[in-house]
Coordinates of C-alpha atoms and ligand atoms in Angstrom, one line a residue:
X1 CA 93.0 99.3 -53.1
X2 CA 92.8 100.1 -49.4
X3 CA 94.5 97.6 -47.2
X4 CA 92.9 95.9 -44.2
X5 CA 94.3 97.7 -41.2
X6 CA 95.7 95.4 -38.3
X7 CA 96.5 97.2 -35.0
X8 CA 96.9 94.4 -32.5
X9 CA 99.5 91.4 -32.4
X10 CA 96.7 89.1 -31.9
X11 CA 95.0 90.0 -35.1
X12 CA 98.2 89.6 -37.0
X13 CA 99.0 86.3 -35.5
X14 CA 95.6 84.8 -36.1
X15 CA 95.9 85.9 -39.8
X16 CA 99.5 84.8 -40.4
X17 CA 98.9 81.4 -38.6
X18 CA 96.5 80.6 -41.4
X19 CA 98.4 81.7 -44.5
X20 CA 97.6 79.0 -47.0
X21 CA 100.5 76.8 -47.6
X22 CA 102.3 77.5 -51.0
X23 CA 101.1 81.0 -51.0
X24 CA 104.0 83.6 -51.3
X25 CA 103.7 86.1 -48.5
X26 CA 105.6 89.4 -49.3
X27 CA 106.4 91.7 -46.3
X28 CA 107.6 95.4 -46.4
X29 CA 108.6 96.7 -43.0
X30 CA 108.7 100.4 -42.9
X31 CA 108.6 103.4 -40.4
X32 CA 106.1 105.2 -42.5
X33 CA 106.1 108.6 -44.1
X34 CA 106.0 106.6 -47.2
X35 CA 107.7 107.8 -50.5
X36 CA 108.5 106.3 -53.9
X37 CA 111.4 104.2 -52.4
X38 CA 109.0 102.4 -50.1
X39 CA 106.5 102.0 -53.0
X40 CA 109.1 100.4 -55.1
X41 CA 109.4 97.7 -52.6
X42 CA 105.7 97.1 -52.6
X43 CA 105.8 96.9 -56.5
X44 CA 108.6 94.4 -56.2
X45 CA 106.5 92.2 -53.9
X46 CA 103.5 92.6 -56.2
X47 CA 105.5 91.1 -59.1
X48 CA 106.0 87.8 -57.2
X49 CA 103.7 87.5 -54.1
X50 CA 100.1 86.2 -53.6
X51 CA 99.6 88.4 -50.3
X52 CA 101.3 91.6 -49.3
X53 CA 101.7 92.9 -45.8
X54 CA 103.2 96.4 -45.1
X55 CA 104.1 97.5 -41.6
X56 CA 104.4 100.9 -40.2
X57 CA 106.1 101.2 -36.9
X58 CA 108.5 103.8 -35.8
X59 CA 110.6 101.5 -33.6
X60 CA 111.9 103.4 -30.5
X61 CA 114.6 100.8 -29.7
X62 CA 116.8 101.8 -32.8
X63 CA 116.9 105.4 -32.1
X64 CA 119.6 106.7 -29.6
X65 CA 118.7 109.2 -26.7
X66 CA 119.7 112.3 -28.7
X67 CA 118.2 111.2 -32.0
X68 CA 115.1 112.1 -33.8
X69 CA 112.5 109.5 -32.5
X70 CA 109.9 112.0 -31.2
X71 CA 110.1 114.2 -34.3
X72 CA 110.3 111.5 -36.9
X73 CA 107.6 112.3 -39.4
X74 CA 104.4 110.3 -39.0
X75 CA 101.3 110.7 -41.3
X76 CA 99.0 107.8 -41.5
X77 CA 96.6 109.6 -43.9
X78 CA 99.5 110.4 -46.3
X79 CA 100.7 106.8 -46.1
X80 CA 97.2 105.2 -46.8
X81 CA 97.0 107.5 -49.9
X82 CA 100.4 106.3 -51.1
X83 CA 99.4 102.7 -50.5
X84 CA 96.1 103.0 -52.3
X85 CA 98.1 103.0 -55.6
X86 CA 99.2 99.5 -54.7
X87 CA 97.9 96.1 -54.0
X88 CA 98.6 95.8 -50.3
X89 CA 96.3 93.3 -48.4
X90 CA 97.2 94.3 -44.9
X91 CA 98.7 97.3 -43.2
X92 CA 100.2 96.3 -39.8
X93 CA 100.4 99.2 -37.4
X94 CA 101.4 97.8 -34.1
X95 CA 101.6 99.9 -30.8
X96 CA 104.6 100.6 -28.6
X97 CA 102.6 99.1 -25.7
X98 CA 102.4 95.8 -27.4
X99 CA 105.6 95.6 -29.0
X100 CA 107.6 96.8 -25.9
X101 CA 105.5 96.1 -22.8
X102 CA 106.9 97.2 -19.4
X103 CA 108.6 93.9 -18.7
X104 CA 110.4 93.7 -22.1
X105 CA 113.8 91.9 -21.8
X106 CA 114.8 90.2 -25.1
X107 CA 117.3 91.7 -27.6
X108 CA 119.1 90.3 -30.7
X109 CA 122.5 91.5 -31.8
X110 CA 124.5 90.6 -34.8
X111 CA 128.1 90.8 -33.5
X112 CA 130.8 92.4 -35.8
X113 CA 128.5 93.7 -38.5
X114 CA 126.5 96.1 -36.1
X115 CA 129.4 98.1 -34.6
X116 CA 130.9 99.4 -37.9
X117 CA 129.8 102.3 -40.1
X118 CA 126.3 103.5 -38.9
X119 CA 126.6 101.1 -35.9
X120 CA 129.7 103.1 -34.6
X121 CA 128.1 106.5 -34.7
X122 CA 124.7 105.0 -33.6
X123 CA 125.5 102.6 -30.8
X124 CA 122.5 100.1 -30.2
X125 CA 120.9 101.0 -33.5
X126 CA 121.2 97.5 -35.2
X127 CA 120.3 95.9 -31.9
X128 CA 117.0 97.8 -32.1
X129 CA 116.7 97.1 -35.8
X130 CA 117.4 93.3 -35.6
X131 CA 115.3 92.9 -32.6
X132 CA 112.3 94.5 -34.3
X133 CA 112.7 92.8 -37.5
X134 CA 112.9 89.4 -35.8
X135 CA 109.7 90.2 -33.8
X136 CA 107.9 91.3 -37.1
X137 CA 109.0 88.3 -39.0
X138 CA 107.7 86.1 -36.1
X139 CA 104.4 87.9 -36.2
X140 CA 103.9 88.0 -40.1
X141 CA 105.7 84.9 -41.3
X142 CA 106.6 86.3 -44.6
X143 CA 108.1 84.2 -47.5
X144 CA 109.9 87.3 -48.9
X145 CA 110.9 90.5 -47.0
X146 CA 111.6 93.5 -49.4
X147 CA 114.4 95.9 -48.3
X148 CA 116.1 98.7 -49.9
X149 CA 119.8 98.9 -50.5
X150 CA 119.6 102.5 -49.5
X151 CA 120.1 101.0 -46.0
X152 CA 122.9 98.8 -47.1
X153 CA 124.3 97.9 -43.7
X154 CA 120.8 97.2 -42.5
X155 CA 120.4 94.4 -45.2
X156 CA 123.7 92.7 -44.4
X157 CA 123.1 92.6 -40.7
X158 CA 119.5 91.3 -41.3
X159 CA 120.7 88.7 -43.9
X160 CA 123.1 87.4 -41.3
X161 CA 120.6 87.3 -38.5
X162 CA 118.2 85.3 -40.8
X163 CA 120.9 82.8 -41.7
X164 CA 122.2 82.5 -38.1
X165 CA 118.7 82.0 -36.6
X166 CA 117.6 79.6 -39.3
X167 CA 114.6 81.9 -40.2
X168 CA 112.5 80.7 -43.3
X169 CA 112.3 84.3 -44.8
X170 CA 114.3 85.4 -47.7
X171 CA 115.3 89.1 -48.1
X172 CA 114.9 90.6 -51.5
X173 CA 117.4 93.4 -52.1
X174 CA 115.8 96.2 -54.0
X175 CA 117.6 99.0 -55.8
X176 CA 117.8 102.6 -54.3
X177 CA 115.2 105.0 -55.7
X178 CA 116.5 108.5 -56.3
X179 CA 115.0 111.9 -57.0
X180 CA 115.7 113.1 -60.4
X181 CA 118.9 114.9 -59.4
X182 CA 120.3 111.9 -57.7
X183 CA 119.4 112.4 -54.0
X184 CA 118.4 109.1 -52.5
X185 CA 114.7 109.3 -51.3
X186 CA 114.3 109.2 -47.5
X187 CA 111.7 110.2 -45.1
X188 CA 114.5 112.4 -43.3
X189 CA 114.8 114.5 -46.5
X190 CA 111.7 116.3 -45.2
X191 CA 113.9 118.0 -42.5
X192 CA 116.1 119.7 -45.1
X193 CA 115.6 123.3 -45.9
X194 CA 116.2 124.4 -49.7
X195 CA 119.8 125.2 -49.0
X196 CA 120.6 121.9 -47.2
X197 CA 118.5 120.1 -50.0
X198 CA 120.9 121.4 -52.6
X199 CA 124.0 120.8 -50.6
X200 CA 122.9 117.3 -49.9
X201 CA 123.3 116.5 -53.5
X202 CA 127.1 116.0 -52.8
X203 CA 126.3 112.7 -51.1
X204 CA 125.3 111.0 -54.4
X205 CA 127.8 113.1 -56.4
X206 CA 130.6 111.9 -54.1
X207 CA 129.6 108.2 -54.7
X208 CA 129.3 108.9 -58.6
X209 CA 132.8 110.4 -58.5
X210 CA 134.5 107.4 -56.9
X211 CA 132.5 104.9 -59.0
X212 CA 133.9 106.6 -62.2
X213 CA 137.4 106.6 -60.7
X214 CA 137.1 102.9 -60.1
X215 CA 135.5 102.2 -63.5
X216 CA 138.6 103.9 -65.1
X217 CA 140.8 101.6 -63.3
X218 CA 141.6 103.4 -59.9
X219 CA 142.0 101.3 -56.9
X220 CA 143.7 103.6 -54.3
X221 CA 141.5 103.9 -51.2
X222 CA 143.2 107.1 -49.9
X223 CA 142.7 108.8 -53.3
X224 CA 139.2 107.6 -53.7
X225 CA 138.2 108.7 -50.1
X226 CA 140.0 112.0 -50.8
X227 CA 137.9 112.7 -53.8
X228 CA 134.5 111.8 -51.9
X229 CA 135.7 114.1 -48.9
X230 CA 136.4 117.0 -51.2
X231 CA 132.9 116.8 -52.8
X232 CA 131.2 116.8 -49.3
X233 CA 133.5 119.4 -47.7
X234 CA 132.8 121.7 -50.7
X235 CA 129.1 121.3 -49.9
X236 CA 129.7 122.1 -46.3
X237 CA 128.6 118.8 -45.0
X238 CA 129.8 117.4 -41.7
X239 CA 131.1 113.9 -42.3
X240 CA 130.1 111.2 -40.0
X241 CA 131.8 108.6 -42.1
X242 CA 133.2 107.9 -45.6
X243 CA 134.1 104.3 -46.2
X244 CA 135.0 101.8 -48.9
X245 CA 134.1 98.4 -47.5
X246 CA 133.9 94.8 -48.4
X247 CA 130.3 94.2 -49.4
X248 CA 129.9 91.2 -47.2
X249 CA 132.1 91.8 -44.0
X250 CA 131.6 95.6 -44.1
X251 CA 135.3 96.0 -43.2
X252 CA 137.3 98.7 -44.9
X253 CA 139.3 97.5 -47.8
X254 CA 143.1 98.3 -48.5
X255 CA 142.7 98.2 -52.3
X256 CA 139.4 98.8 -54.1
X257 CA 138.1 95.8 -56.2
X258 CA 135.1 95.5 -58.2
X259 CA 132.1 94.6 -56.0
X260 CA 133.2 96.8 -53.1
X261 CA 130.7 99.3 -51.6
X262 CA 131.4 103.0 -51.1
X263 CA 129.2 104.3 -48.1
X264 CA 128.8 107.7 -46.5
X265 CA 126.9 109.4 -43.8
X266 CA 126.9 113.2 -43.7
X267 CA 125.1 115.8 -41.6
X268 CA 123.6 118.7 -43.4
X269 CA 122.4 121.0 -40.5
X270 CA 121.0 118.6 -37.9
X271 CA 119.9 116.1 -40.6
X272 CA 122.1 112.9 -40.9
X273 CA 121.6 111.4 -44.3
X274 CA 123.2 108.2 -45.6
X275 CA 123.9 106.8 -49.2
X276 CA 126.0 104.1 -50.8
X277 CA 126.9 102.6 -54.1
X278 CA 128.4 99.4 -55.6
X279 CA 131.8 100.1 -57.2
Ligands
AMP301 P1 112.2 103.2 -43.5 O1 110.9 103.5 -43.5 O2 113.2 104.3 -43.7 O3 112.7 102.2 -42.2 O4 112.6 102.3 -44.7 C1 111.8 101.1 -44.9 C2 112.3 100.3 -46.0 O5 112.3 101.2 -47.2 C3 113.8 99.9 -45.9 O6 114.0 98.6 -46.4 C4 114.6 100.9 -46.6 O7 115.9 100.4 -47.1 C5 113.7 101.1 -47.7 N1 113.9 102.4 -48.5 C6 114.0 103.7 -47.9 N2 114.4 104.6 -48.7 C7 114.6 104.0 -49.9 C8 114.9 104.3 -51.3 N3 115.3 105.6 -51.6 N4 114.9 103.5 -52.3 C9 114.8 102.1 -51.9 N5 114.4 101.7 -50.8 C10 114.3 102.5 -49.7

C-alpha cells in the first residue's frame, strides 16, 4: 500500500496527538535510500503494531564538515516503491527548515557512550543522532522504535537516552540484514566500485573469523584483533577502528567473554563502512 505522506511538523503532531489509546505505534526512523535492511525493520513492526510510521530525513547535524551529507544518496521515488511492498501507514518526510530553524539551540548528548568507537572518529555524530531521534520521538509518539543492530553503538546510545530521559518508547533491536556474500546492507554501499565492493567483504569476514576463534575457546584480545586486522589489511582497507568491546559500556575488554561485541569501521576508497557481530 502507499503510505500517507506527511511533510510538516504540524500535520505529524496533529495525527500523533490523537493516536487511539492502546494502539501500538511502530516507528522506523531512516535516512532513506531504502534497502532490504530498512524493509526488515518495517516487517518487524508489521508483526506487532497497529499503525506504522516511517520517517525519511537525512539529518545534517549528524554529519561532520568533511563527511558525505551533500552527496548522501536520496531517491524518494525509489523509497516509495520499496515501501509499497509493506503496510506503512504514514511516511514522515520533514524539512531542514522546520527541523533546524535559524534560531535552533537545543542538543542532547549521551556522555561516555558517544565518544568511543564511531564517536571518536566522528565527533558530534551521536549528539546529532540523539537530538534528531529525540525530536522524532516527540513528534511521532511511538510505542516501539525499530532499529538495526548494524548501527550497534547507535542503539546503545539511544537506549541510554530513552532510559535517562524517561521516554515511553521501547527500542526493538533488529538483526543485521546482509547480502548473500555477507556484506552488511547499507545505503553507502552504493558508493563502492566493483573492486571496493569485493574488498569490503573483508569486514564481515574479519568478524566471522574472530567469532570462530571465540567459539573455539579463544579469549586473547590481541590475538583476535590481529586476526581481524590481517583480513582487512589483506583487502587493502584503511582501518578506522577494530575493537572488541563490552556490549553495554562499549569499553574495550581485556579478555574476551561470550556476549562481547566485535566492531569494525574501515575505509575502502573514500567510503567508510561499519559492521559488528556478537561473540
Ligand atoms: P539509516 O537509513 O542508515 O539511518 O538506517 C536506518 C535504520 O535502518 C537504522 O536503525 C539502521 O540500523 C537500520 N539498518 C541499516 N542497515 C541495516 C541492515 N543492513 N540491517 C538491519 N538494519 C539496518
